[in-house]
Amino acid sequence: MKILAVETSCDETAAAVVRDGRHMLSNVVASQVEEHKLYGGVVPEIASRRHAEIISDVVRQALSDANTPVSDIDALAVTHAPGLIGSLLVGVNFQKGLALSTGLPLIPVHHLRSHIAANYLVTKPEQPLLTPPFLCLVVSGGHSHIVNVRDYTSFAVLGRTRDDAVGECYDKVARTMGMPYPGGYHLDSHAASGNADAFKLPRPHVEGSLYDFSFSGLKTAVINLIHNASQKGESINYNDLSASFQQTAVNMLVENTLRAAKDIKAKTIALAGGVSANSALRSRMVQECRRLGINLYFPPIELCGDNAAMVGAQAYYEFQNGNISGLNLNAYATMEID
Ligand code: KG4
Ligand code: ZN
């Protein structure tokens, strides 16, 4: 079954053709990052306008790269929630138009479900294909969740952030250090040559849940440290500060995930979302999972951030489960994964 998928939840306009949820036939991502960089973050009005301008070309390219005419497509998929509402609506309306003109079924896909499904596209000779059940740490610019993936379309959130998402925290800290948007990648690179023990940073304590996170205290502590130093005319080694921040954030992510894995006796853990590209998170998880005998999956770097191949992967399983929408499909800025 070939699915043509579209993703426009934030600032990437993306389209892909995916066969049977596992084989990526094409994956086109047009990023708007250069434009949003000027403003230090995504400007929603600009994002939706750019999606509208470029979406037809991106979809045409995805079909052409996959060597697949629309007549060979079996279903259409689109991210319908959560995300920037104006951006989501561009993808949703485009796919509704295509569904109307072709008569193909339309499959709505939850953005975080699709990030998890990026792991279904992993084909490493040394690893069997990932199948549920497994535990997934979903970390992006908007979310930080520990999810029990019971089946392809059955999820339970075990832990989540009480305030900022970890990606948002990375981006704000990086911006304060003068790094370009989105700062996660740049902070990660600076951290590689820093001393992670140079700064003692607070680890916010979260009452009432073993698995929830809180990142805003850490973010504020780092930003205050930078502002105080600049007021006193002191200089800070940003590599050391990046490494110390990264170590604290990654410790929180890894410890809570492993605690949840132990409690539910998970044999397999997957990482997903933009922050799953983080080098420290990956290497800590590789080490810990090897020690504990847990199978670990993470997507290749190009499938960690927003893309449509992951939407096509998840859509295949949503379709099997009968999750098909009418032409009255709407977009939603917020929606729970479960
Ligand atoms: O999943 P994603 O592409 O978009 C959302 O759904 O939010 O995630 C984007 C986030 C941004 O905050 C970005 O800075 C972060 O992922 N990110 C990273 C790295 N690469 C991307 N954060 C830490 N380390 C990285 N290497
Ligand atoms: Zn995302």
CSV table of C-alpha atoms and ligand atoms in Angstrom, one decimal:
chain,number,residue,atom,x,y,z
A,1,MET,CA,0.0,0.0,0.0
A,2,LYS,CA,1.5,3.4,-1.1
A,3,ILE,CA,0.6,6.4,1.0
A,4,LEU,CA,1.3,10.0,0.0
A,5,ALA,CA,1.9,11.9,3.3
A,6,VAL,CA,2.0,15.7,4.0
A,7,GLU,CA,3.4,17.4,7.1
A,8,THR,CA,3.1,21.2,7.7
A,9,SER,CA,2.7,21.4,11.5
A,10,CYS,CA,5.5,23.9,12.1
A,11,ASP,CA,8.2,25.4,9.8
A,12,GLU,CA,9.0,22.5,7.4
A,13,THR,CA,6.9,21.9,4.4
A,14,ALA,CA,7.2,18.1,3.8
A,15,ALA,CA,5.8,15.4,1.6
A,16,ALA,CA,6.7,11.7,1.2
A,17,VAL,CA,5.6,8.5,-0.4
A,18,VAL,CA,5.8,5.5,2.0
A,19,ARG,CA,5.0,1.8,1.2
A,20,ASP,CA,3.4,-0.4,3.8
A,21,GLY,CA,4.5,1.8,6.7
A,22,ARG,CA,8.1,0.7,6.4
A,23,HIS,CA,9.6,1.6,3.1
A,24,MET,CA,10.4,5.3,2.3
A,25,LEU,CA,10.1,5.8,-1.5
A,26,SER,CA,10.7,9.5,-1.2
A,27,ASN,CA,11.0,12.2,1.5
A,28,VAL,CA,11.1,15.9,0.6
A,29,VAL,CA,11.5,18.5,3.3
A,30,ALA,CA,11.5,22.2,2.5
A,31,SER,CA,12.8,24.1,5.5
A,32,GLN,CA,11.9,27.7,6.3
A,33,VAL,CA,14.5,27.9,9.0
A,34,GLU,CA,16.7,30.5,7.2
A,35,GLU,CA,13.7,33.0,7.2
A,36,HIS,CA,12.7,32.4,10.8
A,37,LYS,CA,16.3,32.7,11.9
A,38,LEU,CA,16.0,36.5,11.3
A,39,TYR,CA,13.4,36.6,14.1
A,40,GLY,CA,15.0,34.1,16.5
A,41,GLY,CA,12.0,31.7,16.3
A,42,VAL,CA,9.1,30.6,14.2
A,43,VAL,CA,6.7,33.4,13.1
A,44,PRO,CA,3.4,31.6,12.6
A,45,GLU,CA,2.0,33.9,10.0
A,46,ILE,CA,5.1,33.7,7.9
A,47,ALA,CA,5.2,29.9,8.3
A,48,SER,CA,1.6,29.3,7.0
A,49,ARG,CA,2.1,31.7,4.1
A,50,ARG,CA,5.3,29.9,3.0
A,51,HIS,CA,3.6,26.5,3.3
A,52,ALA,CA,0.8,27.7,1.0
A,53,GLU,CA,3.3,28.9,-1.5
A,54,ILE,CA,5.4,25.8,-1.7
A,55,ILE,CA,3.2,22.8,-0.9
A,56,SER,CA,2.2,21.9,-4.4
A,57,ASP,CA,5.8,21.8,-5.6
A,58,VAL,CA,6.9,19.8,-2.6
A,59,VAL,CA,4.2,17.2,-3.2
A,60,ARG,CA,5.0,17.0,-6.9
A,61,GLN,CA,8.6,16.5,-6.0
A,62,ALA,CA,7.8,13.7,-3.6
A,63,LEU,CA,5.7,11.9,-6.2
A,64,SER,CA,8.4,12.3,-8.8
A,65,ASP,CA,11.2,11.2,-6.5
A,66,ALA,CA,9.2,8.1,-5.7
A,67,ASN,CA,8.5,7.5,-9.4
A,68,THR,CA,4.9,7.2,-8.5
A,69,PRO,CA,2.0,9.0,-10.3
A,70,VAL,CA,-1.0,9.9,-8.2
A,71,SER,CA,-2.9,7.1,-9.9
A,72,ASP,CA,-0.6,4.6,-8.1
A,73,ILE,CA,-1.2,6.1,-4.6
A,74,ASP,CA,-3.6,4.1,-2.4
A,75,ALA,CA,-4.3,6.7,0.4
A,76,LEU,CA,-3.5,10.2,1.5
A,77,ALA,CA,-2.2,11.2,5.0
A,78,VAL,CA,-1.7,14.4,6.7
A,79,THR,CA,-0.6,15.8,10.1
A,80,HIS,CA,-3.8,17.3,11.6
A,81,ALA,CA,-2.7,18.0,15.2
A,82,PRO,CA,-1.0,19.3,17.3
A,83,GLY,CA,1.0,22.2,15.9
A,84,LEU,CA,0.6,25.8,14.7
A,85,ILE,CA,-3.0,26.0,13.6
A,86,GLY,CA,-2.4,28.2,10.5
A,87,SER,CA,0.4,25.9,9.3
A,88,LEU,CA,-1.5,22.6,10.0
A,89,LEU,CA,-4.5,24.0,8.0
A,90,VAL,CA,-2.4,24.4,4.8
A,91,GLY,CA,-1.5,20.7,4.8
A,92,VAL,CA,-5.0,19.5,5.8
A,93,ASN,CA,-6.7,21.6,3.2
A,94,PHE,CA,-4.3,20.5,0.5
A,95,GLN,CA,-4.9,16.8,1.2
A,96,LYS,CA,-8.6,17.4,1.5
A,97,GLY,CA,-8.5,18.9,-2.0
A,98,LEU,CA,-6.5,15.9,-3.3
A,99,ALA,CA,-8.9,13.5,-1.6
A,100,LEU,CA,-11.9,15.2,-3.2
A,101,SER,CA,-10.4,15.1,-6.7
A,102,THR,CA,-9.0,11.6,-6.5
A,103,GLY,CA,-11.5,9.8,-4.2
A,104,LEU,CA,-8.6,8.4,-2.2
A,105,PRO,CA,-9.1,7.8,1.6
A,106,LEU,CA,-7.7,10.5,3.9
A,107,ILE,CA,-5.9,9.5,7.0
A,108,PRO,CA,-5.3,12.1,9.8
A,109,VAL,CA,-2.1,11.6,11.8
A,110,HIS,CA,-1.1,12.9,15.2
A,111,HIS,CA,2.2,14.7,15.1
A,112,LEU,CA,3.8,12.8,18.1
A,113,ARG,CA,2.5,9.5,16.9
A,114,SER,CA,4.3,10.2,13.6
A,115,HIS,CA,7.6,11.1,15.4
A,116,ILE,CA,7.4,7.7,17.1
A,117,ALA,CA,6.7,6.0,13.8
A,118,ALA,CA,10.0,7.4,12.3
A,119,ASN,CA,11.5,4.4,14.1
A,120,TYR,CA,9.5,2.0,11.9
A,121,LEU,CA,11.6,3.3,8.9
A,122,VAL,CA,14.8,2.3,10.6
A,123,THR,CA,16.5,-0.5,8.6
A,124,LYS,CA,19.7,-1.6,10.3
A,125,PRO,CA,21.0,-5.0,9.3
A,126,GLU,CA,21.9,-5.7,12.9
A,127,GLN,CA,18.4,-4.9,14.3
A,128,PRO,CA,15.0,-6.5,13.7
A,129,LEU,CA,12.3,-4.1,12.6
A,130,LEU,CA,10.8,-2.3,15.6
A,131,THR,CA,7.3,-3.5,16.6
A,132,PRO,CA,5.2,-2.5,19.6
A,133,PRO,CA,5.1,-2.8,22.6
A,134,PHE,CA,7.9,-0.5,23.5
A,135,LEU,CA,8.6,2.6,25.6
A,136,CYS,CA,9.3,5.8,23.7
A,137,LEU,CA,10.9,9.1,24.9
A,138,VAL,CA,9.4,11.7,22.6
A,139,VAL,CA,11.4,14.9,22.8
A,140,SER,CA,10.8,17.9,20.4
A,141,GLY,CA,10.5,21.6,20.4
A,142,GLY,CA,7.0,21.4,21.8
A,143,HIS,CA,6.8,18.2,23.8
A,144,SER,CA,8.7,16.0,26.2
A,145,HIS,CA,6.8,12.8,26.8
A,146,ILE,CA,7.5,9.3,28.0
A,147,VAL,CA,5.0,7.1,26.2
A,148,ASN,CA,4.1,3.5,26.6
A,149,VAL,CA,3.5,2.4,23.0
A,150,ARG,CA,1.2,-0.6,23.6
A,151,ASP,CA,0.3,-1.1,20.0
A,152,TYR,CA,0.7,0.9,16.7
A,153,THR,CA,-2.4,3.0,17.6
A,154,SER,CA,-2.6,2.6,21.4
A,155,PHE,CA,-0.6,4.9,23.6
A,156,ALA,CA,-0.4,5.8,27.3
A,157,VAL,CA,1.5,8.8,28.4
A,158,LEU,CA,3.5,7.9,31.6
A,159,GLY,CA,5.4,11.1,32.0
A,160,ARG,CA,5.5,14.6,30.5
A,161,THR,CA,7.0,18.0,31.1
A,162,ARG,CA,5.1,20.2,33.6
A,163,ASP,CA,6.4,23.4,31.9
A,164,ASP,CA,8.8,23.9,28.9
A,165,ALA,CA,9.6,21.2,26.4
A,166,VAL,CA,13.3,20.2,26.4
A,167,GLY,CA,13.8,21.4,22.8
A,168,GLU,CA,12.3,24.8,23.7
A,169,CYS,CA,14.6,25.0,26.7
A,170,TYR,CA,17.6,24.2,24.4
A,171,ASP,CA,16.6,26.8,21.9
A,172,LYS,CA,16.1,29.6,24.6
A,173,VAL,CA,19.4,28.8,26.3
A,174,ALA,CA,21.2,28.7,23.0
A,175,ARG,CA,19.6,32.0,21.9
A,176,THR,CA,20.8,33.7,25.1
A,177,MET,CA,24.3,32.5,24.2
A,178,GLY,CA,23.9,34.1,20.8
A,179,MET,CA,23.6,30.9,18.8
A,180,PRO,CA,21.3,30.9,15.7
A,181,TYR,CA,17.7,29.4,15.7
A,182,PRO,CA,17.0,26.6,16.2
A,183,GLY,CA,19.8,26.4,18.8
A,184,GLY,CA,19.6,22.8,19.9
A,185,TYR,CA,22.0,21.6,17.3
A,186,HIS,CA,24.5,24.4,17.9
A,187,LEU,CA,24.4,24.0,21.7
A,188,ASP,CA,25.0,20.2,21.2
A,189,SER,CA,28.1,21.0,19.0
A,190,HIS,CA,29.5,23.5,21.6
A,191,ALA,CA,28.9,21.0,24.4
A,192,ALA,CA,31.1,18.5,22.7
A,193,SER,CA,34.2,20.5,23.5
A,194,GLY,CA,33.1,21.7,27.0
A,195,ASN,CA,33.6,20.5,30.5
A,196,ALA,CA,30.2,19.2,31.8
A,197,ASP,CA,31.2,19.6,35.4
A,198,ALA,CA,32.2,23.2,35.1
A,199,PHE,CA,28.9,24.6,36.3
A,200,LYS,CA,26.6,23.2,39.0
A,201,LEU,CA,23.1,23.6,37.7
A,202,PRO,CA,19.8,23.0,39.5
A,203,ARG,CA,17.8,19.8,38.8
A,204,PRO,CA,14.2,20.8,39.4
A,205,HIS,CA,12.3,18.4,41.5
A,206,VAL,CA,8.8,17.4,40.3
A,207,GLU,CA,6.3,16.5,43.1
A,208,GLY,CA,3.8,13.7,42.7
A,209,SER,CA,5.2,11.9,39.6
A,210,LEU,CA,8.1,9.6,39.1
A,211,TYR,CA,8.3,10.2,35.4
A,212,ASP,CA,7.3,13.9,34.9
A,213,PHE,CA,9.9,16.5,33.9
A,214,SER,CA,10.4,20.2,34.6
A,215,PHE,CA,12.9,22.2,32.5
A,216,SER,CA,12.0,25.8,33.1
A,217,GLY,CA,14.0,26.1,36.4
A,218,LEU,CA,17.1,24.8,34.6
A,219,LYS,CA,16.5,27.2,31.7
A,220,THR,CA,16.1,30.2,34.0
A,221,ALA,CA,19.2,29.3,36.0
A,222,VAL,CA,21.3,29.2,32.9
A,223,ILE,CA,19.9,32.4,31.5
A,224,ASN,CA,20.3,34.3,34.8
A,225,LEU,CA,23.9,33.0,35.0
A,226,ILE,CA,24.7,34.5,31.6
A,227,HIS,CA,22.9,37.8,32.4
A,228,ASN,CA,24.6,38.2,35.8
A,229,ALA,CA,28.0,37.6,34.3
A,230,SER,CA,27.4,40.1,31.5
A,231,GLN,CA,26.3,42.7,34.0
A,232,LYS,CA,29.5,42.2,36.0
A,233,GLY,CA,31.5,42.3,32.8
A,234,GLU,CA,32.7,38.7,33.4
A,235,SER,CA,33.1,36.3,30.5
A,236,ILE,CA,31.7,32.7,30.5
A,237,ASN,CA,33.1,29.7,28.7
A,238,TYR,CA,30.0,28.9,26.5
A,239,ASN,CA,31.4,25.4,25.6
A,240,ASP,CA,31.5,24.6,29.4
A,241,LEU,CA,28.1,26.1,30.0
A,242,SER,CA,26.6,24.2,27.1
A,243,ALA,CA,28.1,20.9,28.3
A,244,SER,CA,26.9,21.5,31.9
A,245,PHE,CA,23.4,22.4,30.7
A,246,GLN,CA,23.3,19.4,28.3
A,247,GLN,CA,24.5,17.0,31.0
A,248,THR,CA,21.8,18.1,33.4
A,249,ALA,CA,19.0,18.0,30.8
A,250,VAL,CA,20.1,14.6,29.4
A,251,ASN,CA,20.4,13.1,32.9
A,252,MET,CA,16.8,14.1,33.6
A,253,LEU,CA,15.6,12.5,30.3
A,254,VAL,CA,17.6,9.3,30.7
A,255,GLU,CA,16.9,8.7,34.4
A,256,ASN,CA,13.1,9.1,34.1
A,257,THR,CA,13.0,7.0,30.9
A,258,LEU,CA,15.0,4.2,32.5
A,259,ARG,CA,12.8,4.4,35.7
A,260,ALA,CA,9.7,4.0,33.6
A,261,ALA,CA,11.3,1.2,31.5
A,262,LYS,CA,12.1,-0.7,34.7
A,263,ASP,CA,8.7,-0.2,36.2
A,264,ILE,CA,6.8,-1.5,33.1
A,265,LYS,CA,9.5,-4.1,32.4
A,266,ALA,CA,10.1,-2.7,28.9
A,267,LYS,CA,12.4,-4.8,26.8
A,268,THR,CA,12.7,-2.1,24.1
A,269,ILE,CA,13.1,1.7,24.2
A,270,ALA,CA,12.8,4.1,21.2
A,271,LEU,CA,13.8,7.8,21.0
A,272,ALA,CA,11.8,10.2,18.8
A,273,GLY,CA,11.5,13.9,17.9
A,274,GLY,CA,13.9,16.6,17.1
A,275,VAL,CA,15.9,16.3,20.3
A,276,SER,CA,16.5,12.6,19.7
A,277,ALA,CA,19.2,13.9,17.3
A,278,ASN,CA,21.2,15.0,20.4
A,279,SER,CA,24.6,13.3,20.6
A,280,ALA,CA,24.7,13.2,24.4
A,281,LEU,CA,21.2,11.7,24.7
A,282,ARG,CA,22.0,9.1,22.1
A,283,SER,CA,25.3,8.0,23.6
A,284,ARG,CA,24.0,7.9,27.2
A,285,MET,CA,21.0,5.8,26.1
A,286,VAL,CA,23.3,3.5,24.1
A,287,GLN,CA,25.5,2.9,27.1
A,288,GLU,CA,22.6,2.5,29.6
A,289,CYS,CA,20.6,0.2,27.4
A,290,ARG,CA,23.6,-2.0,26.7
A,291,ARG,CA,24.2,-2.3,30.4
A,292,LEU,CA,20.6,-3.2,31.1
A,293,GLY,CA,20.1,-5.5,28.2
A,294,ILE,CA,17.4,-3.3,26.6
A,295,ASN,CA,17.0,-3.0,22.8
A,296,LEU,CA,17.4,0.7,21.8
A,297,TYR,CA,16.0,2.3,18.6
A,298,PHE,CA,16.4,5.8,17.3
A,299,PRO,CA,15.8,7.3,13.9
A,300,PRO,CA,18.6,8.4,11.6
A,301,ILE,CA,19.3,12.2,12.0
A,302,GLU,CA,17.3,13.2,8.9
A,303,LEU,CA,14.1,11.5,10.4
A,304,CYS,CA,14.4,13.0,13.9
A,305,GLY,CA,13.1,16.4,12.9
A,306,ASP,CA,9.8,17.1,11.2
A,307,ASN,CA,9.3,15.2,7.9
A,308,ALA,CA,6.5,13.5,6.1
A,309,ALA,CA,8.0,10.0,5.8
A,310,MET,CA,7.2,9.4,9.5
A,311,VAL,CA,3.6,10.6,8.8
A,312,GLY,CA,3.3,8.0,6.0
A,313,ALA,CA,4.6,5.3,8.3
A,314,GLN,CA,2.1,6.0,11.1
A,315,ALA,CA,-0.7,6.5,8.6
A,316,TYR,CA,-0.3,2.9,7.4
A,317,TYR,CA,-1.2,1.6,10.9
A,318,GLU,CA,-3.9,4.2,11.4
A,319,PHE,CA,-5.5,3.0,8.2
A,320,GLN,CA,-5.3,-0.7,9.3
A,321,ASN,CA,-7.1,0.5,12.5
A,322,GLY,CA,-9.9,2.2,10.4
A,323,ASN,CA,-8.8,5.7,11.3
A,324,ILE,CA,-10.0,7.4,8.1
A,325,SER,CA,-11.5,10.8,8.0
A,326,GLY,CA,-14.2,12.5,5.9
A,327,LEU,CA,-13.7,15.7,4.0
A,328,ASN,CA,-14.8,17.6,7.1
A,329,LEU,CA,-11.4,16.9,8.7
A,330,ASN,CA,-10.2,19.8,10.8
A,331,ALA,CA,-6.8,20.8,12.3
A,332,TYR,CA,-6.2,21.2,16.0
A,333,ALA,CA,-3.4,23.2,17.7
A,334,THR,CA,-3.5,20.8,20.7
A,335,MET,CA,-4.5,17.2,21.0
A,336,GLU,CA,-3.4,14.4,23.4
A,337,ILE,CA,-1.5,11.5,21.8
A,338,ASP,CA,-3.8,9.0,23.5
B,1,KG4,O1,10.6,17.5,16.3
B,1,KG4,P1,11.0,18.8,15.9
B,1,KG4,O2,11.8,19.0,14.6
B,1,KG4,O3,9.9,19.9,15.8
B,1,KG4,C1,8.9,19.9,16.8
B,1,KG4,O4,7.9,19.1,16.6
B,1,KG4,O5,9.0,20.7,17.7
B,1,KG4,O6,12.0,19.4,17.1
B,1,KG4,C2,12.7,20.6,17.0
B,1,KG4,C3,13.6,20.7,18.2
B,1,KG4,C4,14.2,22.1,18.3
B,1,KG4,O7,13.9,22.6,19.6
B,1,KG4,C5,15.6,21.8,18.1
B,1,KG4,O8,16.5,22.8,18.7
B,1,KG4,C6,15.8,20.5,18.7
B,1,KG4,O9,14.7,19.8,18.2
B,1,KG4,N1,17.0,19.8,18.2
B,1,KG4,C7,18.0,19.5,19.1
B,1,KG4,C8,19.1,18.9,18.3
B,1,KG4,N2,18.7,18.9,17.0
B,1,KG4,C9,17.4,19.5,17.0
B,1,KG4,N3,18.1,19.6,20.4
B,1,KG4,C10,19.3,19.2,21.0
B,1,KG4,N4,20.3,18.6,20.3
B,1,KG4,C11,20.2,18.5,19.0
B,1,KG4,N5,21.3,17.9,18.3
B,2,ZN,ZN,8.0,17.6,15.4
